[in-house]
Amino acid sequence: VMTDADVDGAHIRTLILTFLFREMPDLIEAGYVYIAKAPLYKIARGGRDLYIEKDSELEDVLLRDKLEKVEVLASDGDDFKLTHARWQKYGRLLKQYEGWAAALRAEYGHETITFLEESQILDKGVAGAEEAVALLRQRAPEEEPHETELISDDPAELVVRVVERKTGSATTHRLRREMFERSEYRNFVRVHSELEELAGTPPFDVRLGKEEERALSFEDLRRKVLDVARKGVDLKRFKGLGEMNPDQLYDTTMDAERRTLLQVTIDDAAGADQIFSMLMGDRVEPRREFIEENARNVINLDV
């Protein structure tokens, strides 16, 4: 089974495997079905081409020789000394952070979570609604670009107006009190605190030699570190197998001496049948119930 290395290719591969599992299971049981691991990137290094299968591997290659030369300065003056061990820890924490943020956005909306990130609520480690009320009633320092006003404090929600001092433009946010009691929120605050302890407070200045970038958030910091590491690198991303020249396709996916194949097996036929029926079957109701029951448990979601 040869499909593109991106998310669309993964979807197509799942459809093909569903067909084989349903209509030709003997092929799988006999060990005749394999998945070809096509590359997602090509880097020219040292006079030779290096093919890379996934984003995490690309990150490792880009930062292998450059990471400890990257300078990161946080807004609170902390100098984030990058080592491979600290960067790996940062990546693990960031994945958790993005997962909890996604869970909260699904329930309370994108604007609410952006407000939490841009206000002092996360920086101060606010653990409950009353703590949030006390913080929001404080007047922001004059040097802050935004002024926050607590308009309403009723038993169900807090209503907050944020005014941009430079332009006078205002936005209103509604924070449901029960959000502050959710385990997702508490985990979000906890991981935010761990990231601040490790890297400092956003925004960040990222430098590598003469290259400099500004990172506005924890997520943005990862992107900007990779951006400066990419400078000067001959990097090509393959959108699909059809973009490859014949010799590239042979070298990466067809040559029996060098290709990477994954054999498809059925270790739990009953479990596989249940999953395929629920997620890939004709009946919509079981699929909808599965999504509704598990939506809040998702940490890493591709849409």
Short mmCIF file of C-alpha atoms in Angstrom, two decimals:
data_model
loop_
_atom_site.label_atom_id
_atom_site.label_comp_id
_atom_site.label_asym_id
_atom_site.label_seq_id
_atom_site.Cartn_x
_atom_site.Cartn_y
_atom_site.Cartn_z
CA VAL A 1 0.00 0.00 0.00
CA MET A 2 1.67 3.20 -1.18
CA THR A 3 0.10 6.52 -0.22
CA ASP A 4 1.38 10.04 0.38
CA ALA A 5 3.22 10.68 3.65
CA ASP A 6 0.87 13.46 4.77
CA VAL A 7 -2.46 13.33 6.61
CA ASP A 8 -4.46 12.90 3.39
CA GLY A 9 -2.34 9.86 2.58
CA ALA A 10 -3.05 8.42 6.03
CA HIS A 11 -6.79 8.80 5.42
CA ILE A 12 -6.56 7.03 2.07
CA ARG A 13 -4.44 4.26 3.60
CA THR A 14 -7.10 3.73 6.27
CA LEU A 15 -9.78 3.35 3.60
CA ILE A 16 -7.68 0.79 1.70
CA LEU A 17 -6.96 -1.19 4.87
CA THR A 18 -10.66 -1.14 5.72
CA PHE A 19 -11.45 -2.62 2.31
CA LEU A 20 -8.78 -5.32 2.66
CA PHE A 21 -9.90 -6.19 6.19
CA ARG A 22 -13.53 -6.52 5.09
CA GLU A 23 -13.18 -8.07 1.64
CA MET A 24 -9.78 -9.79 1.54
CA PRO A 25 -8.76 -10.70 5.11
CA ASP A 26 -6.91 -13.80 3.88
CA LEU A 27 -4.29 -11.53 2.28
CA ILE A 28 -3.56 -9.91 5.64
CA GLU A 29 -3.59 -13.20 7.57
CA ALA A 30 -1.14 -14.72 5.08
CA GLY A 31 1.26 -11.79 5.60
CA TYR A 32 1.01 -10.39 2.08
CA VAL A 33 -0.04 -6.82 2.93
CA TYR A 34 2.64 -4.18 3.59
CA ILE A 35 2.64 -0.41 4.00
CA ALA A 36 5.39 1.51 2.21
CA LYS A 37 6.83 4.34 4.32
CA ALA A 38 7.19 7.21 1.87
CA PRO A 39 9.28 10.25 2.85
CA LEU A 40 7.73 13.61 3.66
CA TYR A 41 10.90 15.72 3.25
CA LYS A 42 14.24 15.75 1.46
CA ILE A 43 17.28 17.63 2.76
CA ALA A 44 20.50 18.09 0.80
CA ARG A 45 23.41 17.75 3.26
CA GLY A 46 27.08 17.13 2.64
CA GLY A 47 26.61 16.40 -1.05
CA ARG A 48 23.93 13.74 -0.51
CA ASP A 49 20.17 13.65 -0.18
CA LEU A 50 18.65 12.77 3.17
CA TYR A 51 15.02 11.59 3.12
CA ILE A 52 12.85 12.14 6.19
CA GLU A 53 9.57 10.37 6.98
CA LYS A 54 7.95 12.61 9.62
CA ASP A 55 8.01 16.07 11.20
CA SER A 56 9.59 14.92 14.47
CA GLU A 57 12.51 13.41 12.55
CA LEU A 58 12.89 16.65 10.56
CA GLU A 59 13.09 18.60 13.80
CA ASP A 60 15.83 16.29 15.09
CA VAL A 61 17.84 16.70 11.88
CA LEU A 62 17.48 20.50 11.73
CA LEU A 63 18.44 21.00 15.38
CA ARG A 64 21.11 18.32 15.70
CA ASP A 65 23.98 20.74 15.12
CA LYS A 66 22.26 24.09 15.73
CA LEU A 67 20.13 23.79 18.85
CA GLU A 68 22.70 24.84 21.44
CA LYS A 69 23.66 27.83 19.27
CA VAL A 70 20.11 29.22 19.37
CA GLU A 71 19.54 32.04 21.87
CA VAL A 72 16.09 32.50 23.43
CA LEU A 73 15.32 35.53 25.62
CA ALA A 74 11.95 35.72 27.41
CA SER A 75 10.06 38.94 28.17
CA ASP A 76 10.80 38.54 31.90
CA GLY A 77 14.53 38.58 31.14
CA ASP A 78 15.08 34.83 31.51
CA ASP A 79 17.64 33.37 29.12
CA PHE A 80 16.37 29.96 27.97
CA LYS A 81 19.57 27.92 27.51
CA LEU A 82 18.69 25.34 24.89
CA THR A 83 20.09 21.84 25.27
CA HIS A 84 18.72 18.72 23.63
CA ALA A 85 17.40 17.44 26.97
CA ARG A 86 15.63 20.73 27.78
CA TRP A 87 14.22 21.00 24.26
CA GLN A 88 12.80 17.48 24.47
CA LYS A 89 11.21 18.33 27.82
CA TYR A 90 9.81 21.54 26.31
CA GLY A 91 8.32 19.53 23.44
CA ARG A 92 6.65 17.08 25.82
CA LEU A 93 5.16 19.89 27.93
CA LEU A 94 4.06 21.82 24.85
CA LYS A 95 2.20 18.78 23.50
CA GLN A 96 0.32 18.51 26.81
CA TYR A 97 -0.34 22.27 26.80
CA GLU A 98 -1.76 22.21 23.26
CA GLY A 99 -3.91 19.21 24.15
CA TRP A 100 -5.50 20.84 27.20
CA ALA A 101 -5.96 24.10 25.26
CA ALA A 102 -7.73 22.21 22.46
CA ALA A 103 -10.04 20.49 24.95
CA LEU A 104 -10.98 23.84 26.52
CA ARG A 105 -11.45 25.54 23.14
CA ALA A 106 -13.87 22.80 22.08
CA GLU A 107 -15.99 23.50 25.16
CA TYR A 108 -15.64 27.27 25.69
CA GLY A 109 -14.51 28.71 22.35
CA HIS A 110 -11.27 29.94 20.85
CA GLU A 111 -11.67 33.53 22.08
CA THR A 112 -12.01 32.48 25.72
CA ILE A 113 -8.79 30.46 25.71
CA THR A 114 -6.93 33.23 23.85
CA PHE A 115 -8.07 35.64 26.57
CA LEU A 116 -6.76 33.30 29.29
CA GLU A 117 -3.39 33.15 27.51
CA GLU A 118 -3.13 36.91 26.97
CA SER A 119 -4.38 37.98 30.41
CA GLN A 120 -2.64 37.45 33.74
CA ILE A 121 -4.92 34.53 34.65
CA LEU A 122 -2.50 31.82 33.52
CA ASP A 123 0.63 33.74 34.51
CA LYS A 124 -0.71 34.10 38.06
CA GLY A 125 -1.80 30.47 38.21
CA VAL A 126 -5.42 31.38 39.01
CA ALA A 127 -7.03 28.24 40.40
CA GLY A 128 -10.68 29.24 40.84
CA ALA A 129 -13.41 31.68 39.84
CA GLU A 130 -13.10 33.86 42.96
CA GLU A 131 -9.37 34.17 42.41
CA ALA A 132 -10.10 35.25 38.82
CA VAL A 133 -12.60 37.86 40.07
CA ALA A 134 -10.03 39.33 42.47
CA LEU A 135 -7.40 39.50 39.73
CA LEU A 136 -9.73 41.02 37.13
CA ARG A 137 -10.76 43.78 39.55
CA GLN A 138 -7.17 44.98 39.76
CA ARG A 139 -6.19 47.81 37.43
CA ALA A 140 -3.63 46.84 34.81
CA PRO A 141 -0.29 48.71 34.90
CA GLU A 142 -0.03 51.63 32.47
CA GLU A 143 2.66 49.88 30.43
CA GLU A 144 0.28 47.02 29.62
CA PRO A 145 -1.15 47.33 26.06
CA HIS A 146 -4.65 46.32 27.25
CA GLU A 147 -6.92 47.42 30.07
CA THR A 148 -9.27 44.82 31.55
CA GLU A 149 -12.59 45.62 33.24
CA LEU A 150 -14.85 43.17 35.07
CA ILE A 151 -18.36 44.16 33.93
CA SER A 152 -20.43 41.45 35.56
CA ASP A 153 -19.86 38.87 38.27
CA ASP A 154 -22.94 36.68 38.48
CA PRO A 155 -23.29 33.09 39.74
CA ALA A 156 -23.00 31.60 36.24
CA GLU A 157 -20.34 33.63 34.45
CA LEU A 158 -17.88 36.51 34.53
CA VAL A 159 -18.21 39.16 31.82
CA VAL A 160 -14.97 40.96 31.02
CA ARG A 161 -14.27 43.87 28.67
CA VAL A 162 -10.76 44.24 27.25
CA VAL A 163 -9.81 47.63 25.77
CA GLU A 164 -6.71 48.13 23.66
CA ARG A 165 -5.16 51.32 25.03
CA LYS A 166 -3.57 52.42 21.76
CA THR A 167 -6.65 52.17 19.53
CA GLY A 168 -9.54 52.11 22.00
CA SER A 169 -11.00 48.99 20.39
CA ALA A 170 -12.85 46.75 22.85
CA THR A 171 -13.81 43.09 23.03
CA THR A 172 -16.07 41.30 25.51
CA HIS A 173 -15.41 37.84 26.94
CA ARG A 174 -17.71 35.57 28.94
CA LEU A 175 -16.00 33.17 31.34
CA ARG A 176 -18.23 30.47 32.73
CA ARG A 177 -17.51 29.90 36.41
CA GLU A 178 -17.66 26.13 36.11
CA MET A 179 -14.69 26.22 33.70
CA PHE A 180 -12.37 27.08 36.60
CA GLU A 181 -13.39 23.86 38.37
CA ARG A 182 -12.72 21.59 35.40
CA SER A 183 -9.75 19.21 35.48
CA GLU A 184 -8.87 20.35 31.94
CA TYR A 185 -8.48 23.94 33.16
CA ARG A 186 -6.40 22.92 36.17
CA ASN A 187 -4.11 20.82 34.00
CA PHE A 188 -3.85 23.72 31.54
CA VAL A 189 -2.73 26.05 34.34
CA ARG A 190 -0.31 23.46 35.72
CA VAL A 191 1.42 22.84 32.38
CA HIS A 192 1.52 26.60 31.65
CA SER A 193 3.34 27.09 34.96
CA GLU A 194 5.82 24.31 34.12
CA LEU A 195 6.52 25.87 30.71
CA GLU A 196 7.11 29.28 32.30
CA GLU A 197 9.46 27.73 34.84
CA LEU A 198 11.41 26.05 32.05
CA ALA A 199 11.44 28.76 29.35
CA GLY A 200 10.26 32.03 30.90
CA THR A 201 7.27 34.23 30.04
CA PRO A 202 6.24 35.02 26.42
CA PRO A 203 6.95 36.81 24.18
CA PHE A 204 10.43 35.54 23.26
CA ASP A 205 13.28 36.79 21.09
CA VAL A 206 14.89 33.94 19.14
CA ARG A 207 18.36 34.39 17.60
CA LEU A 208 20.72 32.20 15.61
CA GLY A 209 23.69 34.11 14.25
CA LYS A 210 22.28 37.06 12.29
CA GLU A 211 18.80 35.54 12.09
CA GLU A 212 16.25 36.82 14.60
CA GLU A 213 12.56 36.04 15.14
CA ARG A 214 9.89 37.17 17.62
CA ALA A 215 7.77 34.43 19.24
CA LEU A 216 4.52 35.58 20.86
CA SER A 217 3.54 32.36 22.64
CA PHE A 218 4.84 28.98 23.76
CA GLU A 219 3.55 27.36 20.55
CA ASP A 220 5.10 30.15 18.48
CA LEU A 221 8.47 29.64 20.19
CA ARG A 222 8.76 26.12 18.83
CA ARG A 223 7.91 27.32 15.32
CA LYS A 224 10.37 30.21 15.43
CA VAL A 225 13.25 28.05 16.71
CA LEU A 226 12.66 25.71 13.78
CA ASP A 227 12.34 28.68 11.40
CA VAL A 228 15.78 30.03 12.28
CA ALA A 229 17.24 26.50 12.09
CA ARG A 230 15.79 26.09 8.58
CA LYS A 231 17.54 29.18 7.22
CA GLY A 232 20.18 28.18 4.68
CA VAL A 233 18.96 24.57 4.51
CA ASP A 234 18.00 23.05 1.14
CA LEU A 235 14.68 21.54 2.19
CA LYS A 236 11.92 20.10 -0.01
CA ARG A 237 8.54 18.88 1.20
CA PHE A 238 6.84 16.20 -0.87
CA LYS A 239 3.10 16.78 -1.06
CA GLY A 240 2.69 13.38 -2.69
CA LEU A 241 4.41 10.46 -4.37
CA GLY A 242 3.52 11.96 -7.74
CA GLU A 243 5.87 14.89 -7.04
CA MET A 244 8.91 12.61 -6.93
CA ASN A 245 11.17 11.92 -9.86
CA PRO A 246 11.35 8.21 -10.84
CA ASP A 247 14.81 7.83 -9.29
CA GLN A 248 13.64 9.43 -6.01
CA LEU A 249 10.62 7.13 -5.86
CA TYR A 250 12.85 4.11 -6.49
CA ASP A 251 15.43 5.15 -3.87
CA THR A 252 12.88 5.79 -1.13
CA THR A 253 9.94 3.48 -1.72
CA MET A 254 10.64 0.82 -4.38
CA ASP A 255 14.23 -0.38 -3.87
CA ALA A 256 14.06 -3.60 -1.83
CA GLU A 257 17.51 -2.91 -0.35
CA ARG A 258 16.66 0.50 1.06
CA ARG A 259 12.90 0.90 1.40
CA THR A 260 11.03 0.74 4.70
CA LEU A 261 8.00 -1.56 4.83
CA LEU A 262 5.54 -2.20 7.65
CA GLN A 263 3.75 -5.54 7.62
CA VAL A 264 0.02 -5.37 8.36
CA THR A 265 -1.14 -7.96 10.90
CA ILE A 266 -4.38 -8.71 12.75
CA ASP A 267 -3.52 -9.35 16.39
CA ASP A 268 -7.04 -8.87 17.72
CA ALA A 269 -9.61 -9.73 15.06
CA ALA A 270 -12.63 -9.07 17.30
CA GLY A 271 -11.28 -5.71 18.45
CA ALA A 272 -10.36 -4.72 14.89
CA ASP A 273 -13.83 -5.70 13.67
CA GLN A 274 -15.44 -3.56 16.36
CA ILE A 275 -13.28 -0.51 15.57
CA PHE A 276 -13.79 -0.78 11.80
CA SER A 277 -17.55 -1.24 12.24
CA MET A 278 -17.83 1.73 14.58
CA LEU A 279 -15.56 4.21 12.79
CA MET A 280 -15.78 3.09 9.15
CA GLY A 281 -19.19 1.41 8.94
CA ASP A 282 -22.42 2.51 7.27
CA ARG A 283 -24.18 3.37 10.54
CA VAL A 284 -23.62 6.96 11.67
CA GLU A 285 -25.03 6.66 15.20
CA PRO A 286 -22.23 4.51 16.76
CA ARG A 287 -19.62 6.83 15.26
CA ARG A 288 -21.36 9.93 16.60
CA GLU A 289 -21.69 8.37 20.06
CA PHE A 290 -18.00 7.45 20.07
CA ILE A 291 -17.00 11.02 19.17
CA GLU A 292 -19.30 12.56 21.78
CA GLU A 293 -18.09 10.21 24.53
CA ASN A 294 -14.38 10.67 23.79
CA ALA A 295 -14.09 14.24 22.47
CA ARG A 296 -12.81 15.62 25.77
CA ASN A 297 -10.18 12.89 26.06
CA VAL A 298 -8.41 13.87 22.86
CA ILE A 299 -4.93 15.34 23.38
CA ASN A 300 -3.68 15.49 19.78
CA LEU A 301 -6.36 16.13 17.13
CA ASP A 302 -5.84 16.54 13.39
CA VAL A 303 -8.69 18.34 11.62
#
